[in-house]
PDB file of C-alpha atoms in Angstrom:
ATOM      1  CA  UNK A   1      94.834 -21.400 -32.548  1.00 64.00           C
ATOM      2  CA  UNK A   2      91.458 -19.379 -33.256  1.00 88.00           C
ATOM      3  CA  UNK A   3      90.568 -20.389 -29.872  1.00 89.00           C
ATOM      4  CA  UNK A   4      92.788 -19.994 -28.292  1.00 87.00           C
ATOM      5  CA  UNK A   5      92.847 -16.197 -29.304  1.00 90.00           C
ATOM      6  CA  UNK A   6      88.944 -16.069 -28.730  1.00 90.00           C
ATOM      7  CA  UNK A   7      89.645 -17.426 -25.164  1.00 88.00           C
ATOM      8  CA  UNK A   8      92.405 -15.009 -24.456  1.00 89.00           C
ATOM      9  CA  UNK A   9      90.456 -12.154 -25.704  1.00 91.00           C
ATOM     10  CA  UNK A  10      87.324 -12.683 -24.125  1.00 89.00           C
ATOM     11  CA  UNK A  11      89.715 -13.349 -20.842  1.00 84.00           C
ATOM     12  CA  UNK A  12      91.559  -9.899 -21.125  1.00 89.00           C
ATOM     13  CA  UNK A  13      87.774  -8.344 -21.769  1.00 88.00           C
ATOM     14  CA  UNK A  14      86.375  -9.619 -18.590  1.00 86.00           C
ATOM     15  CA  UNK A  15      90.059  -8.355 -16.799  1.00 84.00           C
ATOM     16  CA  UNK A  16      90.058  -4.738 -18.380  1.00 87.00           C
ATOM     17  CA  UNK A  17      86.251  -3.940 -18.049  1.00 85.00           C
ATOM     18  CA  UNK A  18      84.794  -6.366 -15.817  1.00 82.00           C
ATOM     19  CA  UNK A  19      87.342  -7.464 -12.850  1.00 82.00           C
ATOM     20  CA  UNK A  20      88.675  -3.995 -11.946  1.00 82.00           C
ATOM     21  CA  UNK A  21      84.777  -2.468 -12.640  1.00 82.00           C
ATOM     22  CA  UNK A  22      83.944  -4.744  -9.883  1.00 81.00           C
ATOM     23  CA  UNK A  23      86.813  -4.555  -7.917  1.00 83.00           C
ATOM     24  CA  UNK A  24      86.239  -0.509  -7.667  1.00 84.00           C
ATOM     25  CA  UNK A  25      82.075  -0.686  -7.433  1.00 84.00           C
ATOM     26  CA  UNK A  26      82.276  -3.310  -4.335  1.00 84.00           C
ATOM     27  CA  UNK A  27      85.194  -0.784  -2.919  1.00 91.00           C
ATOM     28  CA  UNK A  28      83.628   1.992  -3.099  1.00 93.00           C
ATOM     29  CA  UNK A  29      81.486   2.371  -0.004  1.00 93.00           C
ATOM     30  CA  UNK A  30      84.666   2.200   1.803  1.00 94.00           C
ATOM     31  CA  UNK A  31      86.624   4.586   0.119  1.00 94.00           C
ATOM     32  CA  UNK A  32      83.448   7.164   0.100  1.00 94.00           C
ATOM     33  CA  UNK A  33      83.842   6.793   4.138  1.00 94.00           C
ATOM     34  CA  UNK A  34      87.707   7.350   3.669  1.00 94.00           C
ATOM     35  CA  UNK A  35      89.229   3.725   4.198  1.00 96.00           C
ATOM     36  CA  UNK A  36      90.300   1.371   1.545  1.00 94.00           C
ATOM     37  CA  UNK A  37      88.458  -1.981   1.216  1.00 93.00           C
ATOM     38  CA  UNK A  38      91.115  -3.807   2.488  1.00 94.00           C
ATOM     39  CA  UNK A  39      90.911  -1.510   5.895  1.00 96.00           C
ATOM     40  CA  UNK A  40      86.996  -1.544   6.186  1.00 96.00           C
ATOM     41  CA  UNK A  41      88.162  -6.138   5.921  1.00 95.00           C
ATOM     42  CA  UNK A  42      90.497  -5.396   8.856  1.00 96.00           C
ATOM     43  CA  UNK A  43      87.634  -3.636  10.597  1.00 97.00           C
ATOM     44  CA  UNK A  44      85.228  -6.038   9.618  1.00 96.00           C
ATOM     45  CA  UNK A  45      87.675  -8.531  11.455  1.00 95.00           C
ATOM     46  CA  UNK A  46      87.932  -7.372  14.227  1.00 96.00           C
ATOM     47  CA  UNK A  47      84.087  -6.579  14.824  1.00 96.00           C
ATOM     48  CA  UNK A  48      82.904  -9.772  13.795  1.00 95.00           C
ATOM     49  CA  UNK A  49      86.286 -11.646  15.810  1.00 93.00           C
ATOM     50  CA  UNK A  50      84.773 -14.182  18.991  1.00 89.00           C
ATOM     51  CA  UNK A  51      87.642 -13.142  21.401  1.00 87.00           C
ATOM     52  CA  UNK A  52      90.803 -11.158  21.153  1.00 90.00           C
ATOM     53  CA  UNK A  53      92.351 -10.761  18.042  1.00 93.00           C
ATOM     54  CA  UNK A  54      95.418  -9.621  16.774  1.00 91.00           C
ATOM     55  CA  UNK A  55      97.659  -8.325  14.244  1.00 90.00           C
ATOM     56  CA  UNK A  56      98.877 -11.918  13.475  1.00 90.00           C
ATOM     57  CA  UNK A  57      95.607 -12.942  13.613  1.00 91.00           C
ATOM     58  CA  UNK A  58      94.483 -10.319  10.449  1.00 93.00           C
ATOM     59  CA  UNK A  59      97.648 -11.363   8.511  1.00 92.00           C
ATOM     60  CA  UNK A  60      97.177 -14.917   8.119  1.00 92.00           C
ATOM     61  CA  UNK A  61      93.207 -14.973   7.247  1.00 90.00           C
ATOM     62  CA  UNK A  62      94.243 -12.204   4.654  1.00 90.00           C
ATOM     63  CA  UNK A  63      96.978 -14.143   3.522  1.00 88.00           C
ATOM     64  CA  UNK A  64      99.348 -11.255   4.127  1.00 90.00           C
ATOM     65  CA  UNK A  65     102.829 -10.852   5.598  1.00 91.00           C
ATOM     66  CA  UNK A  66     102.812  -8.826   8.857  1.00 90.00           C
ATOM     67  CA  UNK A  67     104.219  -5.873   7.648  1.00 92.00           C
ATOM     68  CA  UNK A  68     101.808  -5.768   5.313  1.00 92.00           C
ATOM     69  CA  UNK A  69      99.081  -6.256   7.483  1.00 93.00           C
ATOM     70  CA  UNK A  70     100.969  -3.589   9.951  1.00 92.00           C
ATOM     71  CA  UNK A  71     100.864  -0.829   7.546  1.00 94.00           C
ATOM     72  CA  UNK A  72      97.133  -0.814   6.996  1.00 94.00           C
ATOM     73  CA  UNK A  73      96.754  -1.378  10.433  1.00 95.00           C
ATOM     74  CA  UNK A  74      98.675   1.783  11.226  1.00 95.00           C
ATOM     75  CA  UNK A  75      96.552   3.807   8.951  1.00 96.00           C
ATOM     76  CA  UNK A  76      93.699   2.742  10.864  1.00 97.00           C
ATOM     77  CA  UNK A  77      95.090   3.468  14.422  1.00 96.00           C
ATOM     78  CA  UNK A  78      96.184   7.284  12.962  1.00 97.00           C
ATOM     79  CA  UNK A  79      92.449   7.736  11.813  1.00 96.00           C
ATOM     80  CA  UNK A  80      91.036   6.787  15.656  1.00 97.00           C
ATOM     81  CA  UNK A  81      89.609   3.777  14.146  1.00 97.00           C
ATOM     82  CA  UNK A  82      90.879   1.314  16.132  1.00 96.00           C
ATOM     83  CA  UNK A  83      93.681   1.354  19.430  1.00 95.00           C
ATOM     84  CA  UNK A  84      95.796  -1.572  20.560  1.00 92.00           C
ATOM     85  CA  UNK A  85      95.856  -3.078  24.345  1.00 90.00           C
ATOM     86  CA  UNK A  86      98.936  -5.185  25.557  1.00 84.00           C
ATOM     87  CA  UNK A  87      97.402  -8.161  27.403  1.00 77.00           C
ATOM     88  CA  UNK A  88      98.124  -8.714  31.007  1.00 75.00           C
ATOM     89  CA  UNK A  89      99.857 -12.445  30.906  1.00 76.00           C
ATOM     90  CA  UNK A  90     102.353 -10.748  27.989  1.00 73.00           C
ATOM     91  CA  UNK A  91     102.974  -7.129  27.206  1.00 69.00           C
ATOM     92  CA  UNK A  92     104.172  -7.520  23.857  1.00 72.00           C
ATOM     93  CA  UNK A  93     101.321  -9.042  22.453  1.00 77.00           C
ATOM     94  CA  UNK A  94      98.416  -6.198  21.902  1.00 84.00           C
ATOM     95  CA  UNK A  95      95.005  -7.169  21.306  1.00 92.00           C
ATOM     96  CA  UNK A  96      93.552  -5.061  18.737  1.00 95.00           C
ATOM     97  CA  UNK A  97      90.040  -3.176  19.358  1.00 95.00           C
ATOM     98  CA  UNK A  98      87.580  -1.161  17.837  1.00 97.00           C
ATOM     99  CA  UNK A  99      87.049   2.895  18.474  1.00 97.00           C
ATOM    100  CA  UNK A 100      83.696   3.881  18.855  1.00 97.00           C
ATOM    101  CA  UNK A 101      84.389   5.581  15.273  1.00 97.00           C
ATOM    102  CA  UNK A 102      85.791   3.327  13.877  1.00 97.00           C
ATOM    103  CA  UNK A 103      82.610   0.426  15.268  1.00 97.00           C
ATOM    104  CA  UNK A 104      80.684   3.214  13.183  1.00 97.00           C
ATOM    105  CA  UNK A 105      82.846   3.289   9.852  1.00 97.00           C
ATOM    106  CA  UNK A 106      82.791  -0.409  10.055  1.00 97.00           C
ATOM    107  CA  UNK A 107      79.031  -0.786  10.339  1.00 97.00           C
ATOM    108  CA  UNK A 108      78.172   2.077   8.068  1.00 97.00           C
ATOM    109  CA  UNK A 109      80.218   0.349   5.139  1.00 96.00           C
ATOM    110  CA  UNK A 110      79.056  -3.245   5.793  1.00 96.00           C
ATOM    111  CA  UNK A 111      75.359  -2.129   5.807  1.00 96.00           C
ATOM    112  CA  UNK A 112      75.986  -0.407   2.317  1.00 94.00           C
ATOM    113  CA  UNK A 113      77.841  -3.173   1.011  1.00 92.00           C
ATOM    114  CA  UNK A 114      74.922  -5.617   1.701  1.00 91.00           C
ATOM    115  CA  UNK A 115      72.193  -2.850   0.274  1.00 91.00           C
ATOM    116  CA  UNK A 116      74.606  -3.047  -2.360  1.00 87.00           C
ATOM    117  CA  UNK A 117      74.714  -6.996  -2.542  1.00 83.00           C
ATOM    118  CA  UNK A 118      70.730  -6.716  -2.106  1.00 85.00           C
ATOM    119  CA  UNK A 119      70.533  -4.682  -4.556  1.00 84.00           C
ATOM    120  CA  UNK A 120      72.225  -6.906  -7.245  1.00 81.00           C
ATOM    121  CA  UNK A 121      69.927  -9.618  -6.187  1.00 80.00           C
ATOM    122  CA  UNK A 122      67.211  -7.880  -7.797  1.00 82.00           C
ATOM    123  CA  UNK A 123      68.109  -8.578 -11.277  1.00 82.00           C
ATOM    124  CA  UNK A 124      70.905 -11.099 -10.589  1.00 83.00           C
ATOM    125  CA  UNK A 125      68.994 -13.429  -8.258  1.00 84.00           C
ATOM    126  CA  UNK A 126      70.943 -15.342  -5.328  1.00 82.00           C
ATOM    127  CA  UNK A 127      71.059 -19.302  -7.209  1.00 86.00           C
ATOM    128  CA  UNK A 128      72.792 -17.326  -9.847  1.00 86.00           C
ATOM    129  CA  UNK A 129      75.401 -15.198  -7.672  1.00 83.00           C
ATOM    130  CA  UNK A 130      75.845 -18.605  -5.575  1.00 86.00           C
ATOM    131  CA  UNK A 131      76.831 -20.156  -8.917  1.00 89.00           C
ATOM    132  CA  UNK A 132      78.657 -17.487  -9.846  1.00 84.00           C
ATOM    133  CA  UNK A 133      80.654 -17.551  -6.873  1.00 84.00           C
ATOM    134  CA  UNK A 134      81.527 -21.608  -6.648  1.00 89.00           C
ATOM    135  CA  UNK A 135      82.421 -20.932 -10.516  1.00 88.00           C
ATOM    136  CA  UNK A 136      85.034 -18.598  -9.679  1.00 84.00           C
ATOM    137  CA  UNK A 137      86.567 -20.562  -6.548  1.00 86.00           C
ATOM    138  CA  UNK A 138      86.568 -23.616  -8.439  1.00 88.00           C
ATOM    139  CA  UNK A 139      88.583 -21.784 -10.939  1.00 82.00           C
ATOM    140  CA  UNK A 140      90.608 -20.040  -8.421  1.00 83.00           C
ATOM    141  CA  UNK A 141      91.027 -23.051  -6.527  1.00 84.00           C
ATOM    142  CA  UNK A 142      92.482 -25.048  -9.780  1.00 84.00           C
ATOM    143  CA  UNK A 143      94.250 -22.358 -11.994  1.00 78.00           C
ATOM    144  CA  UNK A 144      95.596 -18.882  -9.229  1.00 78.00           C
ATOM    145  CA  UNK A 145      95.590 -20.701  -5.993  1.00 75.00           C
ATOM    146  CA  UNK A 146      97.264 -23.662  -6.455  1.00 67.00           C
ATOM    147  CA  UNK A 147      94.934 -25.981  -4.471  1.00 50.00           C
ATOM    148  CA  UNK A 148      93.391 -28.009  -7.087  1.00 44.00           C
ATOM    149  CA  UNK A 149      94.268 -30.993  -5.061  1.00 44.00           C
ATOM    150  CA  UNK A 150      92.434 -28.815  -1.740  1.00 47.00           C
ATOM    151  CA  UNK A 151      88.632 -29.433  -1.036  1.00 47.00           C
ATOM    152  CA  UNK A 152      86.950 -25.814  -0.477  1.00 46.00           C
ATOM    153  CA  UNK A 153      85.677 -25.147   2.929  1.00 52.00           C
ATOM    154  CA  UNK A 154      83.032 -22.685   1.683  1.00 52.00           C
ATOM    155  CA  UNK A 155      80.000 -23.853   1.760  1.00 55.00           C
ATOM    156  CA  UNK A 156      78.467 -24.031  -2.222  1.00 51.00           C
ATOM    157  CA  UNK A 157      74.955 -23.353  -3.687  1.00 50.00           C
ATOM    158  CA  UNK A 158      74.144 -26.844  -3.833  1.00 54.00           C
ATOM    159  CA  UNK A 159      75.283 -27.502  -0.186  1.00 56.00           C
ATOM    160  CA  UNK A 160      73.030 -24.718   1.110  1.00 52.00           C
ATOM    161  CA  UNK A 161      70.143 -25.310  -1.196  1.00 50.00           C
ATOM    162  CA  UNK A 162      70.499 -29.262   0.416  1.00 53.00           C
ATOM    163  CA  UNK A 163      70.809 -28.028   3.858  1.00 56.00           C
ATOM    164  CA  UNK A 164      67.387 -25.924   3.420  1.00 52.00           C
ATOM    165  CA  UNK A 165      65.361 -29.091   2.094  1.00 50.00           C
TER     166      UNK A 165
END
């Protein structure tokens, strides 16, 4: 029972001062620039998408329902950031597109998040993040997720380290 109390409170630790810490030091680039990390994601999408995307698109690789996904979306269109176009073959379905501002937003935050991420390297170095990292899907994978019986598609530290030799 001892540890199971010593497991607990070291888990409710990491939760109160480490996961939310994080959470709101890797947000905030975004929400210095205005947007909420989730936006500058939907941004991020759509800048880095090979071909037309839309809002259906954005929902399912967030893992969102579309209203969800419609409501930051609409935030983002009443900012300039991004506009809609109805494609020719079917008017209902609207590709969605960067503004010039919000191309800018979206670049200006990624850039700081990976001076950010560069900046962590320094001390943390990238074998240990990597680890880090495949710890923390593996445990999502088995215990939040419920796909312990799913192989992850990410790519681990041992993969990569095995493709560079």
């Amino acid at each position: 029972m001892n540890e199971d109390m010593e497991l607990f409170n070291r888990f409710s630790h990491m939760y109160l001062h480490g996961f939310k810490n994080l959470s709101d030091m890797f947000a905030e680039p975004a929400t210095e620039h205005g947007i909420t990390l989730d936006e500058f994601y939907i941004l991020y999408d759509i800048a880095e998408a090979k071909g037309k995307i839309r809002l259906m698109d954005i929902a399912e690789t967030h893992g969102v329902t579309r209203s969800a996904i419609s409501r930051l979306i609409g935030r983002l269109l009443r900012k300039d950031y991004l506009y809609q176009e109805a494609e020719d073959h079917d008017r209902r379905n609207k590709v969605l597109k960067l503004t010039p501002e919000g191309a800018r937003i979206e670049h200006v935050v990624f850039s700081e998040l990976l001076q950010r991420n560069r900046a962590w390297s320094q001390s943390f170095n990238l074998a240990k993040q990597y680890q880090t990292l495949d710890l923390v899907d593996e445990f999502m994978d088995q215990f939040v997720n419920n796909n312990a019986g799913k192989q992850s598609e990410k790519a681990s530290y041992a993969d990569i380290k095995r493709a560079e030799a």
